[in-house]
Amino acid sequence: NAGVTQTPKFQVLKTGQSMTLQCAQDMNHEYMSWYRQDPGMGLRLIHYSVGAGITDQGEVPNGYNVSRSTTEDFPLRLLSAAPSQTSVYFCASRNAGAYEQYFGPGTRLTVT
Amino acid sequence: GQQLNQSPQSMFIQEGEDVSMNCTSSSIFNTWLWYKQDPGEGPVLLIALYKAGELTSNGRLTAQFGITRKDSFLNISASIPSDVGIYFCAGLKEGSNYKLTFGKGTLLTVNP
């Protein structure tokens, strides 16, 4: 199993550009989540999904969209990037009813 | 927003020393988790605690679920250089739809 994979690993965007951060898991986990990590802020939940076709907002959802058309994939879309979205983004997955989350390696995004 | 107070924010210790860190909250949590994040990687689960008063070990790591259910502690004995990283606590509240709340992390540096 590859676990949780994320692409790209690094990305630089200009303000106003759009892009999609990809996340995939091969463990057949129902739950998937997106977090952002900023210095001194820990991990903050952006959006999460409890299954294909079901998504919900986390703590900091503004400026981000998600969709979950399959169990395996959970892309995060930035429609119009802003410098405040410069961060490291982590995708995570786990089984429903289980507490252990498996994290991907992260995407480091810089918005200039 | 963040409801877990994790301390200390950072620690600089000598190899061989013991380390203690903790998380506190004004809210009651049903589950406490401790993660470690190596530089450039995603967090990895170290220990999970499911019951008030529970004391669980994983090698040189020992974690405790506070009896008030509002705090948790992580101890590392006889530290080694590879213990370097950021340690996060995370809690799960009843009725939270499995959304984890993360502390801001403790950055541990071990001098050989």
mmCIF file with all atom_site columns, C-alpha atoms in Angstrom:
data_model
loop_
_atom_site.group_PDB
_atom_site.id
_atom_site.type_symbol
_atom_site.label_atom_id
_atom_site.label_alt_id
_atom_site.label_comp_id
_atom_site.label_asym_id
_atom_site.label_entity_id
_atom_site.label_seq_id
_atom_site.pdbx_PDB_ins_code
_atom_site.Cartn_x
_atom_site.Cartn_y
_atom_site.Cartn_z
_atom_site.occupancy
_atom_site.B_iso_or_equiv
_atom_site.pdbx_formal_charge
_atom_site.auth_seq_id
_atom_site.auth_comp_id
_atom_site.auth_asym_id
_atom_site.auth_atom_id
_atom_site.pdbx_PDB_model_num
ATOM 1   C CA . ASN A 1 1   ? 0.000   0.000  0.000  1.00 0.00 ? 1   ASN A CA 1
ATOM 2   C CA . ALA A 1 2   ? 1.191   3.500  -0.804 1.00 0.00 ? 2   ALA A CA 1
ATOM 3   C CA . GLY A 1 3   ? -0.921  4.928  2.045  1.00 0.00 ? 3   GLY A CA 1
ATOM 4   C CA . VAL A 1 4   ? -1.831  8.592  1.585  1.00 0.00 ? 4   VAL A CA 1
ATOM 5   C CA . THR A 1 5   ? -0.185  10.333 -1.360 1.00 0.00 ? 5   THR A CA 1
ATOM 6   C CA . GLN A 1 6   ? -0.188  14.035 -2.143 1.00 0.00 ? 6   GLN A CA 1
ATOM 7   C CA . THR A 1 7   ? 0.872   15.952 -5.228 1.00 0.00 ? 7   THR A CA 1
ATOM 8   C CA . PRO A 1 8   ? 2.587   18.236 -5.847 1.00 0.00 ? 8   PRO A CA 1
ATOM 9   C CA . LYS A 1 9   ? 5.158   18.375 -3.053 1.00 0.00 ? 9   LYS A CA 1
ATOM 10  C CA . PHE A 1 10  ? 5.946   22.037 -3.718 1.00 0.00 ? 10  PHE A CA 1
ATOM 11  C CA . GLN A 1 11  ? 4.023   24.753 -5.559 1.00 0.00 ? 11  GLN A CA 1
ATOM 12  C CA . VAL A 1 12  ? 4.419   28.487 -6.108 1.00 0.00 ? 12  VAL A CA 1
ATOM 13  C CA . LEU A 1 13  ? 1.402   30.484 -7.236 1.00 0.00 ? 13  LEU A CA 1
ATOM 14  C CA . LYS A 1 14  ? 0.756   34.099 -8.033 1.00 0.00 ? 14  LYS A CA 1
ATOM 15  C CA . THR A 1 15  ? -2.109  35.880 -6.284 1.00 0.00 ? 15  THR A CA 1
ATOM 16  C CA . GLY A 1 16  ? -5.368  35.150 -8.082 1.00 0.00 ? 16  GLY A CA 1
ATOM 17  C CA . GLN A 1 17  ? -4.256  31.904 -9.702 1.00 0.00 ? 17  GLN A CA 1
ATOM 18  C CA . SER A 1 18  ? -6.175  28.721 -9.136 1.00 0.00 ? 18  SER A CA 1
ATOM 19  C CA . MET A 1 19  ? -4.930  25.216 -8.545 1.00 0.00 ? 19  MET A CA 1
ATOM 20  C CA . THR A 1 20  ? -5.885  21.827 -7.173 1.00 0.00 ? 20  THR A CA 1
ATOM 21  C CA . LEU A 1 21  ? -3.945  19.916 -4.548 1.00 0.00 ? 21  LEU A CA 1
ATOM 22  C CA . GLN A 1 22  ? -4.343  16.203 -5.108 1.00 0.00 ? 22  GLN A CA 1
ATOM 23  C CA . CYS A 1 23  ? -4.794  13.588 -2.383 1.00 0.00 ? 23  CYS A CA 1
ATOM 24  C CA . ALA A 1 24  ? -5.330  9.874  -2.784 1.00 0.00 ? 24  ALA A CA 1
ATOM 25  C CA . GLN A 1 25  ? -5.429  6.922  -0.397 1.00 0.00 ? 25  GLN A CA 1
ATOM 26  C CA . ASP A 1 26  ? -5.438  3.205  -1.150 1.00 0.00 ? 26  ASP A CA 1
ATOM 27  C CA . MET A 1 27  ? -6.578  1.946  2.254  1.00 0.00 ? 27  MET A CA 1
ATOM 28  C CA . ASN A 1 28  ? -10.329 2.164  1.515  1.00 0.00 ? 28  ASN A CA 1
ATOM 29  C CA . HIS A 1 29  ? -10.767 4.663  4.353  1.00 0.00 ? 29  HIS A CA 1
ATOM 30  C CA . GLU A 1 30  ? -14.137 6.360  4.629  1.00 0.00 ? 30  GLU A CA 1
ATOM 31  C CA . TYR A 1 31  ? -12.908 9.552  6.281  1.00 0.00 ? 31  TYR A CA 1
ATOM 32  C CA . MET A 1 32  ? -10.566 12.022 4.591  1.00 0.00 ? 32  MET A CA 1
ATOM 33  C CA . SER A 1 33  ? -9.499  15.465 5.765  1.00 0.00 ? 33  SER A CA 1
ATOM 34  C CA . TRP A 1 34  ? -7.450  18.455 4.702  1.00 0.00 ? 34  TRP A CA 1
ATOM 35  C CA . TYR A 1 35  ? -5.380  20.427 7.214  1.00 0.00 ? 35  TYR A CA 1
ATOM 36  C CA . ARG A 1 36  ? -3.117  23.414 6.914  1.00 0.00 ? 36  ARG A CA 1
ATOM 37  C CA . GLN A 1 37  ? -0.076  23.875 9.107  1.00 0.00 ? 37  GLN A CA 1
ATOM 38  C CA . ASP A 1 38  ? 1.304   27.306 9.861  1.00 0.00 ? 38  ASP A CA 1
ATOM 39  C CA . PRO A 1 39  ? 4.175   28.163 12.226 1.00 0.00 ? 39  PRO A CA 1
ATOM 40  C CA . GLY A 1 40  ? 2.954   28.284 15.815 1.00 0.00 ? 40  GLY A CA 1
ATOM 41  C CA . MET A 1 41  ? -0.610  27.366 14.807 1.00 0.00 ? 41  MET A CA 1
ATOM 42  C CA . GLY A 1 42  ? -0.509  23.595 14.759 1.00 0.00 ? 42  GLY A CA 1
ATOM 43  C CA . LEU A 1 43  ? -2.846  21.761 12.390 1.00 0.00 ? 43  LEU A CA 1
ATOM 44  C CA . ARG A 1 44  ? -6.136  23.390 11.460 1.00 0.00 ? 44  ARG A CA 1
ATOM 45  C CA . LEU A 1 45  ? -8.928  21.499 9.717  1.00 0.00 ? 45  LEU A CA 1
ATOM 46  C CA . ILE A 1 46  ? -10.018 22.975 6.377  1.00 0.00 ? 46  ILE A CA 1
ATOM 47  C CA . HIS A 1 47  ? -12.576 20.480 5.039  1.00 0.00 ? 47  HIS A CA 1
ATOM 48  C CA . TYR A 1 48  ? -13.381 16.862 5.660  1.00 0.00 ? 48  TYR A CA 1
ATOM 49  C CA . SER A 1 49  ? -15.397 14.052 4.122  1.00 0.00 ? 49  SER A CA 1
ATOM 50  C CA . VAL A 1 50  ? -17.064 11.058 5.751  1.00 0.00 ? 50  VAL A CA 1
ATOM 51  C CA . GLY A 1 51  ? -17.600 9.229  2.477  1.00 0.00 ? 51  GLY A CA 1
ATOM 52  C CA . ALA A 1 52  ? -17.958 9.588  -1.275 1.00 0.00 ? 52  ALA A CA 1
ATOM 53  C CA . GLY A 1 53  ? -20.337 12.407 -2.095 1.00 0.00 ? 53  GLY A CA 1
ATOM 54  C CA . ILE A 1 54  ? -20.275 13.864 1.443  1.00 0.00 ? 54  ILE A CA 1
ATOM 55  C CA . THR A 1 55  ? -18.140 16.819 2.496  1.00 0.00 ? 55  THR A CA 1
ATOM 56  C CA . ASP A 1 56  ? -18.270 19.352 5.309  1.00 0.00 ? 56  ASP A CA 1
ATOM 57  C CA . GLN A 1 57  ? -16.438 22.431 6.493  1.00 0.00 ? 57  GLN A CA 1
ATOM 58  C CA . GLY A 1 58  ? -13.776 22.429 9.143  1.00 0.00 ? 58  GLY A CA 1
ATOM 59  C CA . GLU A 1 59  ? -12.294 25.234 11.157 1.00 0.00 ? 59  GLU A CA 1
ATOM 60  C CA . VAL A 1 60  ? -10.826 27.350 8.299  1.00 0.00 ? 60  VAL A CA 1
ATOM 61  C CA . PRO A 1 61  ? -12.785 26.579 5.078  1.00 0.00 ? 61  PRO A CA 1
ATOM 62  C CA . ASN A 1 62  ? -12.854 30.015 3.432  1.00 0.00 ? 62  ASN A CA 1
ATOM 63  C CA . GLY A 1 63  ? -11.078 30.161 0.080  1.00 0.00 ? 63  GLY A CA 1
ATOM 64  C CA . TYR A 1 64  ? -11.068 26.392 -0.401 1.00 0.00 ? 64  TYR A CA 1
ATOM 65  C CA . ASN A 1 65  ? -13.398 23.932 -2.126 1.00 0.00 ? 65  ASN A CA 1
ATOM 66  C CA . VAL A 1 66  ? -13.442 20.154 -1.977 1.00 0.00 ? 66  VAL A CA 1
ATOM 67  C CA . SER A 1 67  ? -15.307 17.288 -3.588 1.00 0.00 ? 67  SER A CA 1
ATOM 68  C CA . ARG A 1 68  ? -15.322 13.533 -3.010 1.00 0.00 ? 68  ARG A CA 1
ATOM 69  C CA . SER A 1 69  ? -16.475 11.651 -6.083 1.00 0.00 ? 69  SER A CA 1
ATOM 70  C CA . THR A 1 70  ? -14.623 8.451  -5.141 1.00 0.00 ? 70  THR A CA 1
ATOM 71  C CA . THR A 1 71  ? -13.503 6.838  -1.898 1.00 0.00 ? 71  THR A CA 1
ATOM 72  C CA . GLU A 1 72  ? -9.874  7.123  -2.945 1.00 0.00 ? 72  GLU A CA 1
ATOM 73  C CA . ASP A 1 73  ? -9.554  10.786 -3.955 1.00 0.00 ? 73  ASP A CA 1
ATOM 74  C CA . PHE A 1 74  ? -10.145 14.046 -2.097 1.00 0.00 ? 74  PHE A CA 1
ATOM 75  C CA . PRO A 1 75  ? -8.820  17.063 -4.043 1.00 0.00 ? 75  PRO A CA 1
ATOM 76  C CA . LEU A 1 76  ? -8.546  20.532 -2.491 1.00 0.00 ? 76  LEU A CA 1
ATOM 77  C CA . ARG A 1 77  ? -9.179  23.483 -4.796 1.00 0.00 ? 77  ARG A CA 1
ATOM 78  C CA . LEU A 1 78  ? -7.975  27.034 -4.401 1.00 0.00 ? 78  LEU A CA 1
ATOM 79  C CA . LEU A 1 79  ? -10.098 29.129 -6.754 1.00 0.00 ? 79  LEU A CA 1
ATOM 80  C CA . SER A 1 80  ? -8.215  32.420 -6.349 1.00 0.00 ? 80  SER A CA 1
ATOM 81  C CA . ALA A 1 81  ? -5.019  32.056 -4.350 1.00 0.00 ? 81  ALA A CA 1
ATOM 82  C CA . ALA A 1 82  ? -4.109  34.679 -1.743 1.00 0.00 ? 82  ALA A CA 1
ATOM 83  C CA . PRO A 1 83  ? -0.830  35.204 0.142  1.00 0.00 ? 83  PRO A CA 1
ATOM 84  C CA . SER A 1 84  ? -2.652  34.200 3.353  1.00 0.00 ? 84  SER A CA 1
ATOM 85  C CA . GLN A 1 85  ? -2.938  30.716 1.869  1.00 0.00 ? 85  GLN A CA 1
ATOM 86  C CA . THR A 1 86  ? 0.817   30.234 1.942  1.00 0.00 ? 86  THR A CA 1
ATOM 87  C CA . SER A 1 87  ? 1.139   27.163 4.135  1.00 0.00 ? 87  SER A CA 1
ATOM 88  C CA . VAL A 1 88  ? 1.898   23.464 4.278  1.00 0.00 ? 88  VAL A CA 1
ATOM 89  C CA . TYR A 1 89  ? -1.160  21.374 3.441  1.00 0.00 ? 89  TYR A CA 1
ATOM 90  C CA . PHE A 1 90  ? -1.700  17.860 4.758  1.00 0.00 ? 90  PHE A CA 1
ATOM 91  C CA . CYS A 1 91  ? -4.268  15.334 3.667  1.00 0.00 ? 91  CYS A CA 1
ATOM 92  C CA . ALA A 1 92  ? -5.254  12.562 6.082  1.00 0.00 ? 92  ALA A CA 1
ATOM 93  C CA . SER A 1 93  ? -7.493  9.531  6.048  1.00 0.00 ? 93  SER A CA 1
ATOM 94  C CA . ARG A 1 94  ? -8.887  6.996  8.510  1.00 0.00 ? 94  ARG A CA 1
ATOM 95  C CA . ASN A 1 95  ? -11.541 4.375  8.935  1.00 0.00 ? 95  ASN A CA 1
ATOM 96  C CA . ALA A 1 96  ? -14.900 5.361  10.336 1.00 0.00 ? 96  ALA A CA 1
ATOM 97  C CA . GLY A 1 97  ? -14.928 4.472  14.016 1.00 0.00 ? 97  GLY A CA 1
ATOM 98  C CA . ALA A 1 98  ? -11.133 4.453  14.230 1.00 0.00 ? 98  ALA A CA 1
ATOM 99  C CA . TYR A 1 99  ? -9.101  7.279  15.702 1.00 0.00 ? 99  TYR A CA 1
ATOM 100 C CA . GLU A 1 100 ? -5.770  6.825  13.987 1.00 0.00 ? 100 GLU A CA 1
ATOM 101 C CA . GLN A 1 101 ? -5.368  9.208  11.085 1.00 0.00 ? 101 GLN A CA 1
ATOM 102 C CA . TYR A 1 102 ? -2.785  8.530  8.419  1.00 0.00 ? 102 TYR A CA 1
ATOM 103 C CA . PHE A 1 103 ? -1.218  11.669 7.038  1.00 0.00 ? 103 PHE A CA 1
ATOM 104 C CA . GLY A 1 104 ? 0.255   12.298 3.617  1.00 0.00 ? 104 GLY A CA 1
ATOM 105 C CA . PRO A 1 105 ? 3.717   13.860 3.183  1.00 0.00 ? 105 PRO A CA 1
ATOM 106 C CA . GLY A 1 106 ? 2.327   17.368 2.652  1.00 0.00 ? 106 GLY A CA 1
ATOM 107 C CA . THR A 1 107 ? 2.296   20.044 -0.049 1.00 0.00 ? 107 THR A CA 1
ATOM 108 C CA . ARG A 1 108 ? 4.245   23.230 0.597  1.00 0.00 ? 108 ARG A CA 1
ATOM 109 C CA . LEU A 1 109 ? 2.404   26.105 -1.126 1.00 0.00 ? 109 LEU A CA 1
ATOM 110 C CA . THR A 1 110 ? 3.722   29.627 -1.545 1.00 0.00 ? 110 THR A CA 1
ATOM 111 C CA . VAL A 1 111 ? 1.486   32.390 -2.888 1.00 0.00 ? 111 VAL A CA 1
ATOM 112 C CA . THR A 1 112 ? 3.292   35.544 -4.007 1.00 0.00 ? 112 THR A CA 1
ATOM 113 C CA . GLY B 2 1   ? -10.744 27.612 17.084 1.00 0.00 ? 1   GLY B CA 1
ATOM 114 C CA . GLN B 2 2   ? -7.970  25.815 18.911 1.00 0.00 ? 2   GLN B CA 1
ATOM 115 C CA . GLN B 2 3   ? -9.093  24.523 22.305 1.00 0.00 ? 3   GLN B CA 1
ATOM 116 C CA . LEU B 2 4   ? -6.011  22.590 23.365 1.00 0.00 ? 4   LEU B CA 1
ATOM 117 C CA . ASN B 2 5   ? -3.191  24.322 25.210 1.00 0.00 ? 5   ASN B CA 1
ATOM 118 C CA . GLN B 2 6   ? 0.039   22.453 24.601 1.00 0.00 ? 6   GLN B CA 1
ATOM 119 C CA . SER B 2 7   ? 3.212   23.219 26.524 1.00 0.00 ? 7   SER B CA 1
ATOM 120 C CA . PRO B 2 8   ? 6.024   23.843 26.343 1.00 0.00 ? 8   PRO B CA 1
ATOM 121 C CA . GLN B 2 9   ? 6.173   25.367 22.866 1.00 0.00 ? 9   GLN B CA 1
ATOM 122 C CA . SER B 2 10  ? 9.770   24.226 22.463 1.00 0.00 ? 10  SER B CA 1
ATOM 123 C CA . MET B 2 11  ? 12.440  22.316 24.354 1.00 0.00 ? 11  MET B CA 1
ATOM 124 C CA . PHE B 2 12  ? 16.207  22.082 23.992 1.00 0.00 ? 12  PHE B CA 1
ATOM 125 C CA . ILE B 2 13  ? 17.659  19.110 25.836 1.00 0.00 ? 13  ILE B CA 1
ATOM 126 C CA . GLN B 2 14  ? 20.800  16.998 25.975 1.00 0.00 ? 14  GLN B CA 1
ATOM 127 C CA . GLU B 2 15  ? 20.818  13.442 24.717 1.00 0.00 ? 15  GLU B CA 1
ATOM 128 C CA . GLY B 2 16  ? 19.914  11.073 27.541 1.00 0.00 ? 16  GLY B CA 1
ATOM 129 C CA . GLU B 2 17  ? 17.627  13.485 29.358 1.00 0.00 ? 17  GLU B CA 1
ATOM 130 C CA . ASP B 2 18  ? 13.956  12.786 30.001 1.00 0.00 ? 18  ASP B CA 1
ATOM 131 C CA . VAL B 2 19  ? 11.263  14.999 28.460 1.00 0.00 ? 19  VAL B CA 1
ATOM 132 C CA . SER B 2 20  ? 7.754   15.885 29.572 1.00 0.00 ? 20  SER B CA 1
ATOM 133 C CA . MET B 2 21  ? 5.067   17.784 27.703 1.00 0.00 ? 21  MET B CA 1
ATOM 134 C CA . ASN B 2 22  ? 1.360   18.215 28.254 1.00 0.00 ? 22  ASN B CA 1
ATOM 135 C CA . CYS B 2 23  ? -1.935  19.330 26.807 1.00 0.00 ? 23  CYS B CA 1
ATOM 136 C CA . THR B 2 24  ? -4.767  20.920 28.736 1.00 0.00 ? 24  THR B CA 1
ATOM 137 C CA . SER B 2 25  ? -8.247  22.043 27.845 1.00 0.00 ? 25  SER B CA 1
ATOM 138 C CA . SER B 2 26  ? -11.301 23.556 29.428 1.00 0.00 ? 26  SER B CA 1
ATOM 139 C CA . SER B 2 27  ? -13.362 20.921 27.595 1.00 0.00 ? 27  SER B CA 1
ATOM 140 C CA . ILE B 2 28  ? -13.714 17.205 28.227 1.00 0.00 ? 28  ILE B CA 1
ATOM 141 C CA . PHE B 2 29  ? -12.234 14.851 25.641 1.00 0.00 ? 29  PHE B CA 1
ATOM 142 C CA . ASN B 2 30  ? -13.055 11.166 25.149 1.00 0.00 ? 30  ASN B CA 1
ATOM 143 C CA . THR B 2 31  ? -9.848  10.295 23.332 1.00 0.00 ? 31  THR B CA 1
ATOM 144 C CA . TRP B 2 32  ? -6.342  11.707 23.438 1.00 0.00 ? 32  TRP B CA 1
ATOM 145 C CA . LEU B 2 33  ? -3.771  11.089 20.733 1.00 0.00 ? 33  LEU B CA 1
ATOM 146 C CA . TRP B 2 34  ? -0.086  11.972 20.537 1.00 0.00 ? 34  TRP B CA 1
ATOM 147 C CA . TYR B 2 35  ? 1.584   12.454 17.139 1.00 0.00 ? 35  TYR B CA 1
ATOM 148 C CA . LYS B 2 36  ? 5.167   13.128 16.099 1.00 0.00 ? 36  LYS B CA 1
ATOM 149 C CA . GLN B 2 37  ? 6.122   15.047 12.981 1.00 0.00 ? 37  GLN B CA 1
ATOM 150 C CA . ASP B 2 38  ? 9.619   14.643 11.552 1.00 0.00 ? 38  ASP B CA 1
ATOM 151 C CA . PRO B 2 39  ? 10.974  17.563 9.506  1.00 0.00 ? 39  PRO B CA 1
ATOM 152 C CA . GLY B 2 40  ? 9.418   17.622 6.038  1.00 0.00 ? 40  GLY B CA 1
ATOM 153 C CA . GLU B 2 41  ? 6.993   14.796 6.803  1.00 0.00 ? 41  GLU B CA 1
ATOM 154 C CA . GLY B 2 42  ? 3.405   14.352 7.899  1.00 0.00 ? 42  GLY B CA 1
ATOM 155 C CA . PRO B 2 43  ? 2.521   13.548 11.524 1.00 0.00 ? 43  PRO B CA 1
ATOM 156 C CA . VAL B 2 44  ? 2.634   9.918  12.649 1.00 0.00 ? 44  VAL B CA 1
ATOM 157 C CA . LEU B 2 45  ? 0.590   8.514  15.526 1.00 0.00 ? 45  LEU B CA 1
ATOM 158 C CA . LEU B 2 46  ? 2.643   7.545  18.605 1.00 0.00 ? 46  LEU B CA 1
ATOM 159 C CA . ILE B 2 47  ? 0.100   6.702  21.284 1.00 0.00 ? 47  ILE B CA 1
ATOM 160 C CA . ALA B 2 48  ? -3.696  6.645  21.595 1.00 0.00 ? 48  ALA B CA 1
ATOM 161 C CA . LEU B 2 49  ? -5.532  6.915  24.938 1.00 0.00 ? 49  LEU B CA 1
ATOM 162 C CA . TYR B 2 50  ? -9.185  5.985  25.301 1.00 0.00 ? 50  TYR B CA 1
ATOM 163 C CA . LYS B 2 51  ? -9.987  6.000  29.024 1.00 0.00 ? 51  LYS B CA 1
ATOM 164 C CA . ALA B 2 52  ? -9.576  8.484  31.878 1.00 0.00 ? 52  ALA B CA 1
ATOM 165 C CA . GLY B 2 53  ? -6.557  7.556  33.985 1.00 0.00 ? 53  GLY B CA 1
ATOM 166 C CA . GLU B 2 54  ? -5.118  5.298  31.290 1.00 0.00 ? 54  GLU B CA 1
ATOM 167 C CA . LEU B 2 55  ? -1.322  5.062  31.177 1.00 0.00 ? 55  LEU B CA 1
ATOM 168 C CA . THR B 2 56  ? 0.136   3.652  27.958 1.00 0.00 ? 56  THR B CA 1
ATOM 169 C CA . SER B 2 57  ? 3.708   3.068  26.870 1.00 0.00 ? 57  SER B CA 1
ATOM 170 C CA . ASN B 2 58  ? 5.327   2.708  23.469 1.00 0.00 ? 58  ASN B CA 1
ATOM 171 C CA . GLY B 2 59  ? 9.017   1.988  23.934 1.00 0.00 ? 59  GLY B CA 1
ATOM 172 C CA . ARG B 2 60  ? 10.578  4.999  25.632 1.00 0.00 ? 60  ARG B CA 1
ATOM 173 C CA . LEU B 2 61  ? 7.346   6.959  25.352 1.00 0.00 ? 61  LEU B CA 1
ATOM 174 C CA . THR B 2 62  ? 4.670   7.000  28.031 1.00 0.00 ? 62  THR B CA 1
ATOM 175 C CA . ALA B 2 63  ? 1.411   8.919  27.827 1.00 0.00 ? 63  ALA B CA 1
ATOM 176 C CA . GLN B 2 64  ? -1.395  9.407  30.306 1.00 0.00 ? 64  GLN B CA 1
ATOM 177 C CA . PHE B 2 65  ? -5.046  10.351 29.948 1.00 0.00 ? 65  PHE B CA 1
ATOM 178 C CA . GLY B 2 66  ? -5.809  12.743 32.823 1.00 0.00 ? 66  GLY B CA 1
ATOM 179 C CA . ILE B 2 67  ? -8.509  11.658 35.261 1.00 0.00 ? 67  ILE B CA 1
ATOM 180 C CA . THR B 2 68  ? -10.430 14.896 34.729 1.00 0.00 ? 68  THR B CA 1
ATOM 181 C CA . ARG B 2 69  ? -10.464 14.051 30.961 1.00 0.00 ? 69  ARG B CA 1
ATOM 182 C CA . LYS B 2 70  ? -9.267  17.610 30.327 1.00 0.00 ? 70  LYS B CA 1
ATOM 183 C CA . ASP B 2 71  ? -5.568  16.899 30.011 1.00 0.00 ? 71  ASP B CA 1
ATOM 184 C CA . SER B 2 72  ? -2.938  14.487 28.805 1.00 0.00 ? 72  SER B CA 1
ATOM 185 C CA . PHE B 2 73  ? 0.799   14.072 29.292 1.00 0.00 ? 73  PHE B CA 1
ATOM 186 C CA . LEU B 2 74  ? 3.609   12.622 27.196 1.00 0.00 ? 74  LEU B CA 1
ATOM 187 C CA . ASN B 2 75  ? 6.965   11.598 28.624 1.00 0.00 ? 75  ASN B CA 1
ATOM 188 C CA . ILE B 2 76  ? 10.040  10.536 26.654 1.00 0.00 ? 76  ILE B CA 1
ATOM 189 C CA . SER B 2 77  ? 12.774  8.815  28.620 1.00 0.00 ? 77  SER B CA 1
ATOM 190 C CA . ALA B 2 78  ? 16.477  8.768  27.778 1.00 0.00 ? 78  ALA B CA 1
ATOM 191 C CA . SER B 2 79  ? 16.133  10.966 24.707 1.00 0.00 ? 79  SER B CA 1
ATOM 192 C CA . ILE B 2 80  ? 18.147  10.279 21.567 1.00 0.00 ? 80  ILE B CA 1
ATOM 193 C CA . PRO B 2 81  ? 18.890  12.538 18.572 1.00 0.00 ? 81  PRO B CA 1
ATOM 194 C CA . SER B 2 82  ? 16.164  10.939 16.424 1.00 0.00 ? 82  SER B CA 1
ATOM 195 C CA . ASP B 2 83  ? 13.545  12.123 18.922 1.00 0.00 ? 83  ASP B CA 1
ATOM 196 C CA . VAL B 2 84  ? 13.893  15.551 17.294 1.00 0.00 ? 84  VAL B CA 1
ATOM 197 C CA . GLY B 2 85  ? 10.644  16.793 15.799 1.00 0.00 ? 85  GLY B CA 1
ATOM 198 C CA . ILE B 2 86  ? 7.324   18.385 16.601 1.00 0.00 ? 86  ILE B CA 1
ATOM 199 C CA . TYR B 2 87  ? 5.020   16.547 18.989 1.00 0.00 ? 87  TYR B CA 1
ATOM 200 C CA . PHE B 2 88  ? 1.292   17.215 18.732 1.00 0.00 ? 88  PHE B CA 1
ATOM 201 C CA . CYS B 2 89  ? -1.485  16.278 21.068 1.00 0.00 ? 89  CYS B CA 1
ATOM 202 C CA . ALA B 2 90  ? -4.954  15.803 19.606 1.00 0.00 ? 90  ALA B CA 1
ATOM 203 C CA . GLY B 2 91  ? -8.278  15.266 21.276 1.00 0.00 ? 91  GLY B CA 1
ATOM 204 C CA . LEU B 2 92  ? -11.644 13.950 20.245 1.00 0.00 ? 92  LEU B CA 1
ATOM 205 C CA . LYS B 2 93  ? -14.784 15.229 21.919 1.00 0.00 ? 93  LYS B CA 1
ATOM 206 C CA . GLU B 2 94  ? -18.011 13.297 22.137 1.00 0.00 ? 94  GLU B CA 1
ATOM 207 C CA . GLY B 2 95  ? -20.385 14.388 19.420 1.00 0.00 ? 95  GLY B CA 1
ATOM 208 C CA . SER B 2 96  ? -17.610 15.987 17.361 1.00 0.00 ? 96  SER B CA 1
ATOM 209 C CA . ASN B 2 97  ? -18.272 13.777 14.342 1.00 0.00 ? 97  ASN B CA 1
ATOM 210 C CA . TYR B 2 98  ? -14.741 12.425 14.671 1.00 0.00 ? 98  TYR B CA 1
ATOM 211 C CA . LYS B 2 99  ? -13.145 15.841 14.110 1.00 0.00 ? 99  LYS B CA 1
ATOM 212 C CA . LEU B 2 100 ? -9.844  15.948 15.925 1.00 0.00 ? 100 LEU B CA 1
ATOM 213 C CA . THR B 2 101 ? -8.686  19.100 17.696 1.00 0.00 ? 101 THR B CA 1
ATOM 214 C CA . PHE B 2 102 ? -4.914  19.551 17.611 1.00 0.00 ? 102 PHE B CA 1
ATOM 215 C CA . GLY B 2 103 ? -2.606  21.367 19.985 1.00 0.00 ? 103 GLY B CA 1
ATOM 216 C CA . LYS B 2 104 ? -0.064  23.801 18.525 1.00 0.00 ? 104 LYS B CA 1
ATOM 217 C CA . GLY B 2 105 ? 2.812   21.406 19.014 1.00 0.00 ? 105 GLY B CA 1
ATOM 218 C CA . THR B 2 106 ? 6.025   21.121 21.037 1.00 0.00 ? 106 THR B CA 1
ATOM 219 C CA . LEU B 2 107 ? 9.255   21.466 19.071 1.00 0.00 ? 107 LEU B CA 1
ATOM 220 C CA . LEU B 2 108 ? 11.883  19.167 20.564 1.00 0.00 ? 108 LEU B CA 1
ATOM 221 C CA . THR B 2 109 ? 15.580  19.597 19.881 1.00 0.00 ? 109 THR B CA 1
ATOM 222 C CA . VAL B 2 110 ? 18.040  17.033 21.229 1.00 0.00 ? 110 VAL B CA 1
ATOM 223 C CA . ASN B 2 111 ? 21.713  17.959 21.414 1.00 0.00 ? 111 ASN B CA 1
ATOM 224 C CA . PRO B 2 112 ? 24.011  14.948 21.009 1.00 0.00 ? 112 PRO B CA 1
#
